[in-house]
PDB file of N, CA, C and O in Angstrom:
ATOM      1  N   UNK Y 219       8.231  -1.144   0.733  1.00 65.00           N
ATOM      2  CA  UNK Y 219       8.937  -1.276   2.440  1.00 65.00           C
ATOM      3  C   UNK Y 219       8.230   0.444   2.494  1.00 65.00           C
ATOM      4  O   UNK Y 219       8.946   0.076   3.753  1.00 65.00           O
ATOM      5  N   UNK Y 220       8.694   0.878   0.827  1.00 79.00           N
ATOM      6  CA  UNK Y 220       8.868   1.970   1.476  1.00 79.00           C
ATOM      7  C   UNK Y 220       7.445   2.723   2.238  1.00 79.00           C
ATOM      8  O   UNK Y 220       7.560   3.098   3.017  1.00 79.00           O
ATOM      9  N   UNK Y 221       6.691   2.404   1.926  1.00 78.00           N
ATOM     10  CA  UNK Y 221       5.526   2.956   2.570  1.00 78.00           C
ATOM     11  C   UNK Y 221       5.722   1.754   4.266  1.00 78.00           C
ATOM     12  O   UNK Y 221       4.794   2.940   4.683  1.00 78.00           O
ATOM     13  N   UNK Y 222       6.128   0.647   3.915  1.00 72.00           N
ATOM     14  CA  UNK Y 222       6.049   0.430   5.935  1.00 72.00           C
ATOM     15  C   UNK Y 222       6.487   1.329   6.720  1.00 72.00           C
ATOM     16  O   UNK Y 222       6.336   1.689   7.363  1.00 72.00           O
ATOM     17  N   UNK Y 223       7.093   1.860   6.084  1.00 79.00           N
ATOM     18  CA  UNK Y 223       8.122   2.708   7.244  1.00 79.00           C
ATOM     19  C   UNK Y 223       7.636   3.725   6.974  1.00 79.00           C
ATOM     20  O   UNK Y 223       7.808   4.553   8.780  1.00 79.00           O
ATOM     21  N   UNK Y 224       6.912   4.596   6.094  1.00 86.00           N
ATOM     22  CA  UNK Y 224       6.079   5.914   6.325  1.00 86.00           C
ATOM     23  C   UNK Y 224       5.480   5.888   7.559  1.00 86.00           C
ATOM     24  O   UNK Y 224       4.947   6.436   8.220  1.00 86.00           O
ATOM     25  N   UNK Y 225       3.792   4.340   7.623  1.00 80.00           N
ATOM     26  CA  UNK Y 225       3.203   4.148   8.365  1.00 80.00           C
ATOM     27  C   UNK Y 225       3.438   4.250   9.428  1.00 80.00           C
ATOM     28  O   UNK Y 225       3.468   4.822  10.729  1.00 80.00           O
ATOM     29  N   UNK Y 226       5.059   3.278   9.536  1.00 79.00           N
ATOM     30  CA  UNK Y 226       5.561   3.369  11.201  1.00 79.00           C
ATOM     31  C   UNK Y 226       6.175   4.212  11.813  1.00 79.00           C
ATOM     32  O   UNK Y 226       6.122   5.302  12.763  1.00 79.00           O
ATOM     33  N   UNK Y 227       6.829   5.818  10.947  1.00 85.00           N
ATOM     34  CA  UNK Y 227       6.977   7.010  10.894  1.00 85.00           C
ATOM     35  C   UNK Y 227       6.064   7.198  11.485  1.00 85.00           C
ATOM     36  O   UNK Y 227       5.421   8.330  12.764  1.00 85.00           O
ATOM     37  N   UNK Y 228       5.160   7.454  10.694  1.00 88.00           N
ATOM     38  CA  UNK Y 228       3.447   8.000  11.668  1.00 88.00           C
ATOM     39  C   UNK Y 228       2.813   8.010  12.460  1.00 88.00           C
ATOM     40  O   UNK Y 228       2.181   8.486  13.246  1.00 88.00           O
ATOM     41  N   UNK Y 229       3.107   6.543  13.029  1.00 85.00           N
ATOM     42  CA  UNK Y 229       2.141   5.977  13.110  1.00 85.00           C
ATOM     43  C   UNK Y 229       2.962   6.191  14.759  1.00 85.00           C
ATOM     44  O   UNK Y 229       2.814   7.169  15.967  1.00 85.00           O
ATOM     45  N   UNK Y 230       4.717   6.637  14.985  1.00 86.00           N
ATOM     46  CA  UNK Y 230       5.350   6.701  15.928  1.00 86.00           C
ATOM     47  C   UNK Y 230       5.231   8.389  16.663  1.00 86.00           C
ATOM     48  O   UNK Y 230       5.244   8.745  17.351  1.00 86.00           O
ATOM     49  N   UNK Y 231       5.085   9.130  14.602  1.00 89.00           N
ATOM     50  CA  UNK Y 231       4.655  11.184  15.327  1.00 89.00           C
ATOM     51  C   UNK Y 231       3.589  10.813  16.362  1.00 89.00           C
ATOM     52  O   UNK Y 231       2.844  11.641  16.890  1.00 89.00           O
ATOM     53  N   UNK Y 232       1.957  10.206  15.755  1.00 89.00           N
ATOM     54  CA  UNK Y 232       1.025  10.019  15.964  1.00 89.00           C
ATOM     55  C   UNK Y 232       0.982   9.883  17.845  1.00 89.00           C
ATOM     56  O   UNK Y 232      -0.104  10.162  18.775  1.00 89.00           O
ATOM     57  N   UNK Y 233       1.103   9.083  18.682  1.00 87.00           N
ATOM     58  CA  UNK Y 233       1.494   8.670  19.739  1.00 87.00           C
ATOM     59  C   UNK Y 233       2.350   9.720  20.257  1.00 87.00           C
ATOM     60  O   UNK Y 233       1.667   9.729  21.499  1.00 87.00           O
ATOM     61  N   UNK Y 234       3.329  10.076  20.131  1.00 87.00           N
ATOM     62  CA  UNK Y 234       4.438  11.238  20.102  1.00 87.00           C
ATOM     63  C   UNK Y 234       4.025  12.107  20.538  1.00 87.00           C
ATOM     64  O   UNK Y 234       3.465  12.572  21.733  1.00 87.00           O
ATOM     65  N   UNK Y 235       2.771  13.349  19.669  1.00 89.00           N
ATOM     66  CA  UNK Y 235       1.684  13.661  19.584  1.00 89.00           C
ATOM     67  C   UNK Y 235       0.741  13.944  20.836  1.00 89.00           C
ATOM     68  O   UNK Y 235       0.004  14.673  21.886  1.00 89.00           O
ATOM     69  N   UNK Y 236       0.561  12.769  20.843  1.00 90.00           N
ATOM     70  CA  UNK Y 236      -0.434  12.367  21.426  1.00 90.00           C
ATOM     71  C   UNK Y 236      -0.777  12.576  23.551  1.00 90.00           C
ATOM     72  O   UNK Y 236      -1.008  12.090  24.252  1.00 90.00           O
ATOM     73  N   UNK Y 237       0.926  12.567  23.855  1.00 87.00           N
ATOM     74  CA  UNK Y 237       1.071  11.689  25.222  1.00 87.00           C
ATOM     75  C   UNK Y 237       1.794  11.082  25.371  1.00 87.00           C
ATOM     76  O   UNK Y 237       1.593   9.905  27.026  1.00 87.00           O
ATOM     77  N   UNK Y 238       2.231   9.038  24.437  1.00 84.00           N
ATOM     78  CA  UNK Y 238       2.802   8.412  24.912  1.00 84.00           C
ATOM     79  C   UNK Y 238       3.738   8.386  25.692  1.00 84.00           C
ATOM     80  O   UNK Y 238       4.443   9.292  25.216  1.00 84.00           O
ATOM     81  N   UNK Y 239       4.355   7.337  26.889  1.00 87.00           N
ATOM     82  CA  UNK Y 239       5.380   7.732  26.903  1.00 87.00           C
ATOM     83  C   UNK Y 239       6.053   7.106  26.161  1.00 87.00           C
ATOM     84  O   UNK Y 239       5.874   6.312  24.592  1.00 87.00           O
ATOM     85  N   UNK Y 240       7.751   7.163  26.278  1.00 86.00           N
ATOM     86  CA  UNK Y 240       8.860   6.752  25.395  1.00 86.00           C
ATOM     87  C   UNK Y 240       8.778   5.819  24.887  1.00 86.00           C
ATOM     88  O   UNK Y 240       9.380   4.718  23.948  1.00 86.00           O
ATOM     89  N   UNK Y 241       9.313   4.814  26.134  1.00 88.00           N
ATOM     90  CA  UNK Y 241       8.722   3.213  26.308  1.00 88.00           C
ATOM     91  C   UNK Y 241       7.297   2.433  25.710  1.00 88.00           C
ATOM     92  O   UNK Y 241       7.414   1.616  25.102  1.00 88.00           O
ATOM     93  N   UNK Y 242       6.048   3.165  25.520  1.00 88.00           N
ATOM     94  CA  UNK Y 242       5.316   3.016  25.328  1.00 88.00           C
ATOM     95  C   UNK Y 242       5.009   3.282  23.311  1.00 88.00           C
ATOM     96  O   UNK Y 242       4.410   2.395  22.150  1.00 88.00           O
ATOM     97  N   UNK Y 243       6.169   4.363  23.070  1.00 86.00           N
ATOM     98  CA  UNK Y 243       6.182   4.558  21.656  1.00 86.00           C
ATOM     99  C   UNK Y 243       6.860   4.175  21.449  1.00 86.00           C
ATOM    100  O   UNK Y 243       6.776   2.798  19.449  1.00 86.00           O
ATOM    101  N   UNK Y 244       8.046   2.978  21.984  1.00 87.00           N
ATOM    102  CA  UNK Y 244       9.244   2.416  21.359  1.00 87.00           C
ATOM    103  C   UNK Y 244       8.882   1.462  21.272  1.00 87.00           C
ATOM    104  O   UNK Y 244       9.689  -0.248  20.018  1.00 87.00           O
ATOM    105  N   UNK Y 245       7.918  -0.144  22.089  1.00 90.00           N
ATOM    106  CA  UNK Y 245       7.750  -0.945  22.085  1.00 90.00           C
ATOM    107  C   UNK Y 245       6.151  -0.380  20.695  1.00 90.00           C
ATOM    108  O   UNK Y 245       6.183  -1.863  19.718  1.00 90.00           O
ATOM    109  N   UNK Y 246       5.199   0.223  20.465  1.00 87.00           N
ATOM    110  CA  UNK Y 246       4.428  -0.027  19.583  1.00 87.00           C
ATOM    111  C   UNK Y 246       4.872   0.165  18.595  1.00 87.00           C
ATOM    112  O   UNK Y 246       4.335  -0.398  17.442  1.00 87.00           O
ATOM    113  N   UNK Y 247       6.101   0.632  18.170  1.00 84.00           N
ATOM    114  CA  UNK Y 247       7.607   1.148  16.290  1.00 84.00           C
ATOM    115  C   UNK Y 247       7.391  -0.473  16.751  1.00 84.00           C
ATOM    116  O   UNK Y 247       7.866  -0.716  15.358  1.00 84.00           O
ATOM    117  N   UNK Y 248       7.718  -1.118  16.876  1.00 88.00           N
ATOM    118  CA  UNK Y 248       8.400  -2.098  16.989  1.00 88.00           C
ATOM    119  C   UNK Y 248       7.310  -3.740  16.562  1.00 88.00           C
ATOM    120  O   UNK Y 248       7.536  -3.898  15.380  1.00 88.00           O
ATOM    121  N   UNK Y 249       6.535  -3.461  17.788  1.00 89.00           N
ATOM    122  CA  UNK Y 249       4.785  -4.223  17.125  1.00 89.00           C
ATOM    123  C   UNK Y 249       4.185  -3.729  15.673  1.00 89.00           C
ATOM    124  O   UNK Y 249       4.383  -4.586  14.681  1.00 89.00           O
ATOM    125  N   UNK Y 250       4.062  -2.820  15.274  1.00 83.00           N
ATOM    126  CA  UNK Y 250       3.681  -1.699  14.460  1.00 83.00           C
ATOM    127  C   UNK Y 250       4.735  -2.266  12.603  1.00 83.00           C
ATOM    128  O   UNK Y 250       4.755  -2.825  11.262  1.00 83.00           O
ATOM    129  N   UNK Y 251       5.716  -1.909  13.427  1.00 83.00           N
ATOM    130  CA  UNK Y 251       7.544  -2.622  12.792  1.00 83.00           C
ATOM    131  C   UNK Y 251       7.761  -3.731  12.465  1.00 83.00           C
ATOM    132  O   UNK Y 251       7.591  -4.363  10.763  1.00 83.00           O
ATOM    133  N   UNK Y 252       7.413  -4.738  13.160  1.00 89.00           N
ATOM    134  CA  UNK Y 252       7.390  -6.020  12.589  1.00 89.00           C
ATOM    135  C   UNK Y 252       6.376  -6.468  12.157  1.00 89.00           C
ATOM    136  O   UNK Y 252       5.858  -7.656  11.013  1.00 89.00           O
ATOM    137  N   UNK Y 253       4.675  -6.382  12.247  1.00 87.00           N
ATOM    138  CA  UNK Y 253       3.093  -6.097  11.729  1.00 87.00           C
ATOM    139  C   UNK Y 253       3.115  -6.046   9.713  1.00 87.00           C
ATOM    140  O   UNK Y 253       3.157  -6.579   9.096  1.00 87.00           O
ATOM    141  N   UNK Y 254       4.372  -5.275  10.145  1.00 84.00           N
ATOM    142  CA  UNK Y 254       4.157  -3.781   8.378  1.00 84.00           C
ATOM    143  C   UNK Y 254       5.236  -5.122   7.906  1.00 84.00           C
ATOM    144  O   UNK Y 254       4.730  -4.794   6.200  1.00 84.00           O
ATOM    145  N   UNK Y 255       6.103  -5.255   8.693  1.00 86.00           N
ATOM    146  CA  UNK Y 255       7.052  -6.188   7.555  1.00 86.00           C
ATOM    147  C   UNK Y 255       6.347  -6.998   7.532  1.00 86.00           C
ATOM    148  O   UNK Y 255       6.581  -7.948   5.924  1.00 86.00           O
ATOM    149  N   UNK Y 256       5.769  -7.928   7.687  1.00 92.00           N
ATOM    150  CA  UNK Y 256       5.510  -9.371   7.568  1.00 92.00           C
ATOM    151  C   UNK Y 256       3.987  -9.030   6.639  1.00 92.00           C
ATOM    152  O   UNK Y 256       3.543 -10.150   5.871  1.00 92.00           O
ATOM    153  N   UNK Y 257       3.327  -7.917   6.344  1.00 89.00           N
ATOM    154  CA  UNK Y 257       2.267  -7.825   5.531  1.00 89.00           C
ATOM    155  C   UNK Y 257       3.210  -7.598   3.990  1.00 89.00           C
ATOM    156  O   UNK Y 257       2.606  -7.678   3.133  1.00 89.00           O
ATOM    157  N   UNK Y 258       4.501  -7.137   5.011  1.00 87.00           N
ATOM    158  CA  UNK Y 258       4.713  -6.627   3.227  1.00 87.00           C
ATOM    159  C   UNK Y 258       5.566  -7.866   1.682  1.00 87.00           C
ATOM    160  O   UNK Y 258       5.344  -7.984   1.374  1.00 87.00           O
ATOM    161  N   UNK Y 259       5.733  -8.788   3.581  1.00 92.00           N
ATOM    162  CA  UNK Y 259       5.887 -10.009   3.046  1.00 92.00           C
ATOM    163  C   UNK Y 259       5.325 -11.110   2.556  1.00 92.00           C
ATOM    164  O   UNK Y 259       5.508 -11.724   0.877  1.00 92.00           O
ATOM    165  N   UNK Y 260       3.961 -10.506   2.616  1.00 94.00           N
ATOM    166  CA  UNK Y 260       2.680 -11.623   1.791  1.00 94.00           C
ATOM    167  C   UNK Y 260       2.717 -10.965   1.618  1.00 94.00           C
ATOM    168  O   UNK Y 260       2.080 -11.950  -0.119  1.00 94.00           O
ATOM    169  N   UNK Y 261       2.694  -9.657   0.664  1.00 92.00           N
ATOM    170  CA  UNK Y 261       1.710  -8.670  -0.161  1.00 92.00           C
ATOM    171  C   UNK Y 261       3.569  -9.765  -1.268  1.00 92.00           C
ATOM    172  O   UNK Y 261       2.732  -9.714  -2.222  1.00 92.00           O
ATOM    173  N   UNK Y 262       4.785  -9.220  -1.155  1.00 92.00           N
ATOM    174  CA  UNK Y 262       5.705  -9.931  -2.515  1.00 92.00           C
ATOM    175  C   UNK Y 262       5.302 -11.547  -2.443  1.00 92.00           C
ATOM    176  O   UNK Y 262       5.753 -11.667  -3.807  1.00 92.00           O
ATOM    177  N   UNK Y 263       4.941 -12.147  -1.906  1.00 92.00           N
ATOM    178  CA  UNK Y 263       4.698 -13.688  -1.901  1.00 92.00           C
ATOM    179  C   UNK Y 263       3.450 -13.560  -3.538  1.00 92.00           C
ATOM    180  O   UNK Y 263       3.740 -13.833  -4.454  1.00 92.00           O
ATOM    181  N   UNK Y 264       1.844 -12.292  -2.652  1.00 94.00           N
ATOM    182  CA  UNK Y 264       0.925 -12.478  -3.893  1.00 94.00           C
ATOM    183  C   UNK Y 264       1.799 -12.132  -4.826  1.00 94.00           C
ATOM    184  O   UNK Y 264       1.344 -11.966  -5.465  1.00 94.00           O
ATOM    185  N   UNK Y 265       2.417 -10.584  -5.060  1.00 95.00           N
ATOM    186  CA  UNK Y 265       3.118 -10.268  -6.400  1.00 95.00           C
ATOM    187  C   UNK Y 265       3.501 -11.776  -7.527  1.00 95.00           C
ATOM    188  O   UNK Y 265       3.117 -11.119  -8.114  1.00 95.00           O
ATOM    189  N   UNK Y 266       4.516 -12.377  -6.728  1.00 95.00           N
ATOM    190  CA  UNK Y 266       5.267 -13.676  -6.846  1.00 95.00           C
ATOM    191  C   UNK Y 266       4.872 -14.021  -7.455  1.00 95.00           C
ATOM    192  O   UNK Y 266       5.193 -15.892  -8.437  1.00 95.00           O
ATOM    193  N   UNK Y 267       3.432 -14.837  -7.021  1.00 95.00           N
ATOM    194  CA  UNK Y 267       3.318 -16.268  -7.453  1.00 95.00           C
ATOM    195  C   UNK Y 267       2.808 -16.405  -8.491  1.00 95.00           C
ATOM    196  O   UNK Y 267       3.207 -18.058  -8.614  1.00 95.00           O
ATOM    197  N   UNK Y 268       2.125 -16.248  -9.462  1.00 95.00           N
ATOM    198  CA  UNK Y 268       2.792 -16.370 -10.803  1.00 95.00           C
ATOM    199  C   UNK Y 268       3.244 -17.117 -11.040  1.00 95.00           C
ATOM    200  O   UNK Y 268       3.687 -18.050 -12.291  1.00 95.00           O
ATOM    201  N   UNK Y 269       4.780 -15.908 -10.658  1.00 95.00           N
ATOM    202  CA  UNK Y 269       6.309 -16.281 -11.234  1.00 95.00           C
ATOM    203  C   UNK Y 269       6.323 -17.760 -10.274  1.00 95.00           C
ATOM    204  O   UNK Y 269       7.143 -18.883 -11.453  1.00 95.00           O
ATOM    205  N   UNK Y 270       5.960 -17.789  -9.326  1.00 93.00           N
ATOM    206  CA  UNK Y 270       6.516 -18.999  -9.047  1.00 93.00           C
ATOM    207  C   UNK Y 270       5.751 -19.764  -9.428  1.00 93.00           C
ATOM    208  O   UNK Y 270       6.439 -20.989  -9.241  1.00 93.00           O
ATOM    209  N   UNK Y 271       4.666 -20.346  -9.775  1.00 96.00           N
ATOM    210  CA  UNK Y 271       3.535 -20.902 -10.192  1.00 96.00           C
ATOM    211  C   UNK Y 271       4.560 -21.645 -11.694  1.00 96.00           C
ATOM    212  O   UNK Y 271       4.167 -22.777 -12.522  1.00 96.00           O
ATOM    213  N   UNK Y 272       4.275 -20.700 -12.567  1.00 96.00           N
ATOM    214  CA  UNK Y 272       5.248 -20.662 -13.798  1.00 96.00           C
ATOM    215  C   UNK Y 272       6.901 -21.190 -13.826  1.00 96.00           C
ATOM    216  O   UNK Y 272       6.467 -22.238 -13.925  1.00 96.00           O
ATOM    217  N   UNK Y 273       7.370 -20.988 -13.048  1.00 96.00           N
ATOM    218  CA  UNK Y 273       8.310 -21.686 -12.584  1.00 96.00           C
ATOM    219  C   UNK Y 273       8.529 -23.501 -12.566  1.00 96.00           C
ATOM    220  O   UNK Y 273       8.508 -25.307 -12.521  1.00 96.00           O
ATOM    221  N   UNK Y 274       7.480 -23.470 -11.510  1.00 95.00           N
ATOM    222  CA  UNK Y 274       7.125 -24.777 -10.974  1.00 95.00           C
ATOM    223  C   UNK Y 274       6.521 -25.637 -11.971  1.00 95.00           C
ATOM    224  O   UNK Y 274       6.523 -26.861 -11.841  1.00 95.00           O
ATOM    225  N   UNK Y 275       5.478 -25.334 -12.588  1.00 96.00           N
ATOM    226  CA  UNK Y 275       4.940 -26.179 -13.634  1.00 96.00           C
ATOM    227  C   UNK Y 275       6.164 -26.884 -14.926  1.00 96.00           C
ATOM    228  O   UNK Y 275       6.413 -27.512 -15.156  1.00 96.00           O
ATOM    229  N   UNK Y 276       7.316 -25.720 -15.361  1.00 96.00           N
ATOM    230  CA  UNK Y 276       8.349 -25.443 -16.259  1.00 96.00           C
ATOM    231  C   UNK Y 276       8.922 -26.437 -15.873  1.00 96.00           C
ATOM    232  O   UNK Y 276       9.648 -27.610 -16.213  1.00 96.00           O
ATOM    233  N   UNK Y 277       8.959 -27.122 -14.761  1.00 95.00           N
ATOM    234  CA  UNK Y 277       9.793 -27.755 -13.473  1.00 95.00           C
ATOM    235  C   UNK Y 277       9.833 -29.218 -13.988  1.00 95.00           C
ATOM    236  O   UNK Y 277      10.200 -29.926 -14.302  1.00 95.00           O
ATOM    237  N   UNK Y 278       8.296 -29.001 -13.252  1.00 94.00           N
ATOM    238  CA  UNK Y 278       7.488 -30.121 -13.700  1.00 94.00           C
ATOM    239  C   UNK Y 278       7.619 -30.890 -14.933  1.00 94.00           C
ATOM    240  O   UNK Y 278       7.624 -32.107 -15.249  1.00 94.00           O
ATOM    241  N   UNK Y 279       6.644 -30.639 -15.770  1.00 94.00           N
ATOM    242  CA  UNK Y 279       6.914 -30.706 -17.211  1.00 94.00           C
ATOM    243  C   UNK Y 279       8.249 -30.578 -17.957  1.00 94.00           C
ATOM    244  O   UNK Y 279       8.943 -32.269 -19.120  1.00 94.00           O
ATOM    245  N   UNK Y 280       9.485 -30.665 -17.517  1.00 94.00           N
ATOM    246  CA  UNK Y 280      11.232 -30.830 -18.083  1.00 94.00           C
ATOM    247  C   UNK Y 280      11.304 -32.428 -16.748  1.00 94.00           C
ATOM    248  O   UNK Y 280      12.053 -33.330 -17.673  1.00 94.00           O
ATOM    249  N   UNK Y 281      11.288 -32.525 -16.074  1.00 92.00           N
ATOM    250  CA  UNK Y 281      11.822 -33.697 -15.362  1.00 92.00           C
ATOM    251  C   UNK Y 281      10.202 -34.091 -15.890  1.00 92.00           C
ATOM    252  O   UNK Y 281      11.174 -35.834 -16.003  1.00 92.00           O
ATOM    253  N   UNK Y 282       9.571 -34.057 -16.362  1.00 92.00           N
ATOM    254  CA  UNK Y 282       8.320 -35.886 -16.658  1.00 92.00           C
ATOM    255  C   UNK Y 282       8.776 -35.803 -18.566  1.00 92.00           C
ATOM    256  O   UNK Y 282       8.676 -36.907 -18.648  1.00 92.00           O
ATOM    257  N   UNK Y 283       9.186 -35.177 -18.766  1.00 91.00           N
ATOM    258  CA  UNK Y 283       9.384 -35.148 -20.103  1.00 91.00           C
ATOM    259  C   UNK Y 283      10.903 -36.273 -20.309  1.00 91.00           C
ATOM    260  O   UNK Y 283      11.590 -36.277 -21.096  1.00 91.00           O
ATOM    261  N   UNK Y 284      11.568 -35.550 -19.515  1.00 86.00           N
ATOM    262  CA  UNK Y 284      13.320 -36.301 -18.536  1.00 86.00           C
ATOM    263  C   UNK Y 284      13.059 -38.017 -19.284  1.00 86.00           C
ATOM    264  O   UNK Y 284      14.394 -38.588 -19.955  1.00 86.00           O
ATOM    265  N   UNK Y 285      12.472 -37.982 -19.060  1.00 61.00           N
ATOM    266  CA  UNK Y 285      12.163 -39.840 -19.775  1.00 61.00           C
ATOM    267  C   UNK Y 285      12.784 -41.415 -18.275  1.00 61.00           C
ATOM    268  O   UNK Y 285      12.751 -41.597 -18.682  1.00 61.00           O
ATOM    269  N   UNK Y 286      13.471 -40.733 -16.826  1.00 56.00           N
ATOM    270  CA  UNK Y 286      14.521 -41.833 -16.521  1.00 56.00           C
ATOM    271  C   UNK Y 286      15.416 -41.173 -16.503  1.00 56.00           C
ATOM    272  O   UNK Y 286      16.037 -42.117 -15.713  1.00 56.00           O
ATOM    273  N   UNK Y 287      14.851 -40.668 -17.333  1.00 56.00           N
ATOM    274  CA  UNK Y 287      16.687 -40.730 -18.115  1.00 56.00           C
ATOM    275  C   UNK Y 287      17.908 -40.639 -16.800  1.00 56.00           C
ATOM    276  O   UNK Y 287      19.081 -41.705 -16.655  1.00 56.00           O
ATOM    277  N   UNK Y 288      18.661 -38.939 -15.900  1.00 54.00           N
ATOM    278  CA  UNK Y 288      18.497 -38.789 -15.349  1.00 54.00           C
ATOM    279  C   UNK Y 288      17.971 -39.607 -13.651  1.00 54.00           C
ATOM    280  O   UNK Y 288      19.616 -40.401 -13.582  1.00 54.00           O
ATOM    281  N   UNK Y 289      17.209 -40.709 -13.400  1.00 55.00           N
ATOM    282  CA  UNK Y 289      17.323 -41.326 -12.242  1.00 55.00           C
ATOM    283  C   UNK Y 289      18.540 -42.597 -12.603  1.00 55.00           C
ATOM    284  O   UNK Y 289      19.035 -43.743 -11.678  1.00 55.00           O
ATOM    285  N   UNK Y 290      17.967 -42.749 -13.737  1.00 52.00           N
ATOM    286  CA  UNK Y 290      18.427 -44.118 -14.145  1.00 52.00           C
ATOM    287  C   UNK Y 290      19.883 -44.660 -14.464  1.00 52.00           C
ATOM    288  O   UNK Y 290      20.834 -45.297 -14.162  1.00 52.00           O
ATOM    289  N   UNK Y 291      20.405 -43.014 -14.673  1.00 52.00           N
ATOM    290  CA  UNK Y 291      22.210 -43.722 -14.480  1.00 52.00           C
ATOM    291  C   UNK Y 291      22.437 -43.308 -12.883  1.00 52.00           C
ATOM    292  O   UNK Y 291      23.211 -44.013 -12.891  1.00 52.00           O
ATOM    293  N   UNK Y 292      21.683 -41.982 -12.365  1.00 55.00           N
ATOM    294  CA  UNK Y 292      22.057 -42.249 -11.107  1.00 55.00           C
ATOM    295  C   UNK Y 292      22.191 -44.250  -9.796  1.00 55.00           C
ATOM    296  O   UNK Y 292      23.123 -44.489  -9.483  1.00 55.00           O
ATOM    297  N   UNK Y 293      21.501 -44.621 -10.425  1.00 54.00           N
ATOM    298  CA  UNK Y 293      20.625 -45.048 -10.064  1.00 54.00           C
ATOM    299  C   UNK Y 293      21.954 -46.878 -10.197  1.00 54.00           C
ATOM    300  O   UNK Y 293      22.354 -47.595  -9.139  1.00 54.00           O
ATOM    301  N   UNK Y 294      22.058 -46.607 -12.095  1.00 53.00           N
ATOM    302  CA  UNK Y 294      23.673 -47.264 -12.233  1.00 53.00           C
ATOM    303  C   UNK Y 294      25.101 -47.317 -11.915  1.00 53.00           C
ATOM    304  O   UNK Y 294      25.514 -48.394 -11.203  1.00 53.00           O
ATOM    305  N   UNK Y 295      24.797 -46.040 -11.118  1.00 56.00           N
ATOM    306  CA  UNK Y 295      26.244 -45.931 -10.932  1.00 56.00           C
ATOM    307  C   UNK Y 295      26.128 -45.990  -9.418  1.00 56.00           C
ATOM    308  O   UNK Y 295      27.873 -46.360  -8.794  1.00 56.00           O
ATOM    309  N   UNK Y 296      24.979 -45.703  -8.263  1.00 58.00           N
ATOM    310  CA  UNK Y 296      24.889 -46.140  -7.312  1.00 58.00           C
ATOM    311  C   UNK Y 296      25.469 -47.845  -7.404  1.00 58.00           C
ATOM    312  O   UNK Y 296      25.862 -48.149  -6.096  1.00 58.00           O
ATOM    313  N   UNK Y 297      25.215 -48.334  -8.326  1.00 56.00           N
ATOM    314  CA  UNK Y 297      24.215 -50.217  -8.262  1.00 56.00           C
ATOM    315  C   UNK Y 297      26.180 -50.475  -7.596  1.00 56.00           C
ATOM    316  O   UNK Y 297      27.132 -51.496  -7.264  1.00 56.00           O
ATOM    317  N   UNK Y 298      26.888 -49.983  -9.259  1.00 57.00           N
ATOM    318  CA  UNK Y 298      27.956 -50.500  -9.232  1.00 57.00           C
ATOM    319  C   UNK Y 298      29.588 -49.996  -8.057  1.00 57.00           C
ATOM    320  O   UNK Y 298      30.002 -50.779  -7.718  1.00 57.00           O
ATOM    321  N   UNK Y 299      29.031 -48.713  -7.462  1.00 58.00           N
ATOM    322  CA  UNK Y 299      29.914 -47.954  -6.867  1.00 58.00           C
ATOM    323  C   UNK Y 299      29.161 -49.599  -5.305  1.00 58.00           C
ATOM    324  O   UNK Y 299      30.606 -49.929  -4.519  1.00 58.00           O
ATOM    325  N   UNK Y 300      28.168 -49.870  -4.980  1.00 56.00           N
ATOM    326  CA  UNK Y 300      28.046 -51.101  -3.626  1.00 56.00           C
ATOM    327  C   UNK Y 300      28.325 -52.593  -4.158  1.00 56.00           C
ATOM    328  O   UNK Y 300      29.100 -52.891  -3.337  1.00 56.00           O
ATOM    329  N   UNK Y 301      29.064 -52.418  -5.098  1.00 57.00           N
ATOM    330  CA  UNK Y 301      28.872 -54.312  -5.648  1.00 57.00           C
ATOM    331  C   UNK Y 301      30.852 -53.350  -5.432  1.00 57.00           C
ATOM    332  O   UNK Y 301      31.329 -54.797  -5.377  1.00 57.00           O
ATOM    333  N   UNK Y 302      31.814 -52.826  -5.482  1.00 57.00           N
ATOM    334  CA  UNK Y 302      32.756 -52.863  -5.581  1.00 57.00           C
ATOM    335  C   UNK Y 302      33.524 -52.960  -3.898  1.00 57.00           C
ATOM    336  O   UNK Y 302      34.476 -52.856  -3.943  1.00 57.00           O
ATOM    337  N   UNK Y 303      32.381 -52.472  -3.373  1.00 59.00           N
ATOM    338  CA  UNK Y 303      32.834 -52.659  -1.908  1.00 59.00           C
ATOM    339  C   UNK Y 303      32.986 -54.211  -0.887  1.00 59.00           C
ATOM    340  O   UNK Y 303      33.367 -54.297  -0.247  1.00 59.00           O
ATOM    341  N   UNK Y 304      32.461 -54.935  -2.057  1.00 56.00           N
ATOM    342  CA  UNK Y 304      32.219 -56.325  -1.352  1.00 56.00           C
ATOM    343  C   UNK Y 304      32.986 -57.247  -2.887  1.00 56.00           C
ATOM    344  O   UNK Y 304      33.263 -57.430  -3.394  1.00 56.00           O
TER     345      UNK Y 304
END
């Protein structure tokens, strides 16, 4: 995040130095901040992608090895609950 902020600050300095109006500098800094923030978020997702895949595989393996006991228990409770109404 620090690199993005340094880029936006340098970008604003260059615009002021070249004589762009204050409104143009503000607009350019806002657009530059949004673009750099989105780029930083994409970079963070790519950096965390191996860990996210590992978590997804562990959850998938855990659910697969449960053997359906959890779902059977919930469906049984629902069936008893529905029969109590009638």
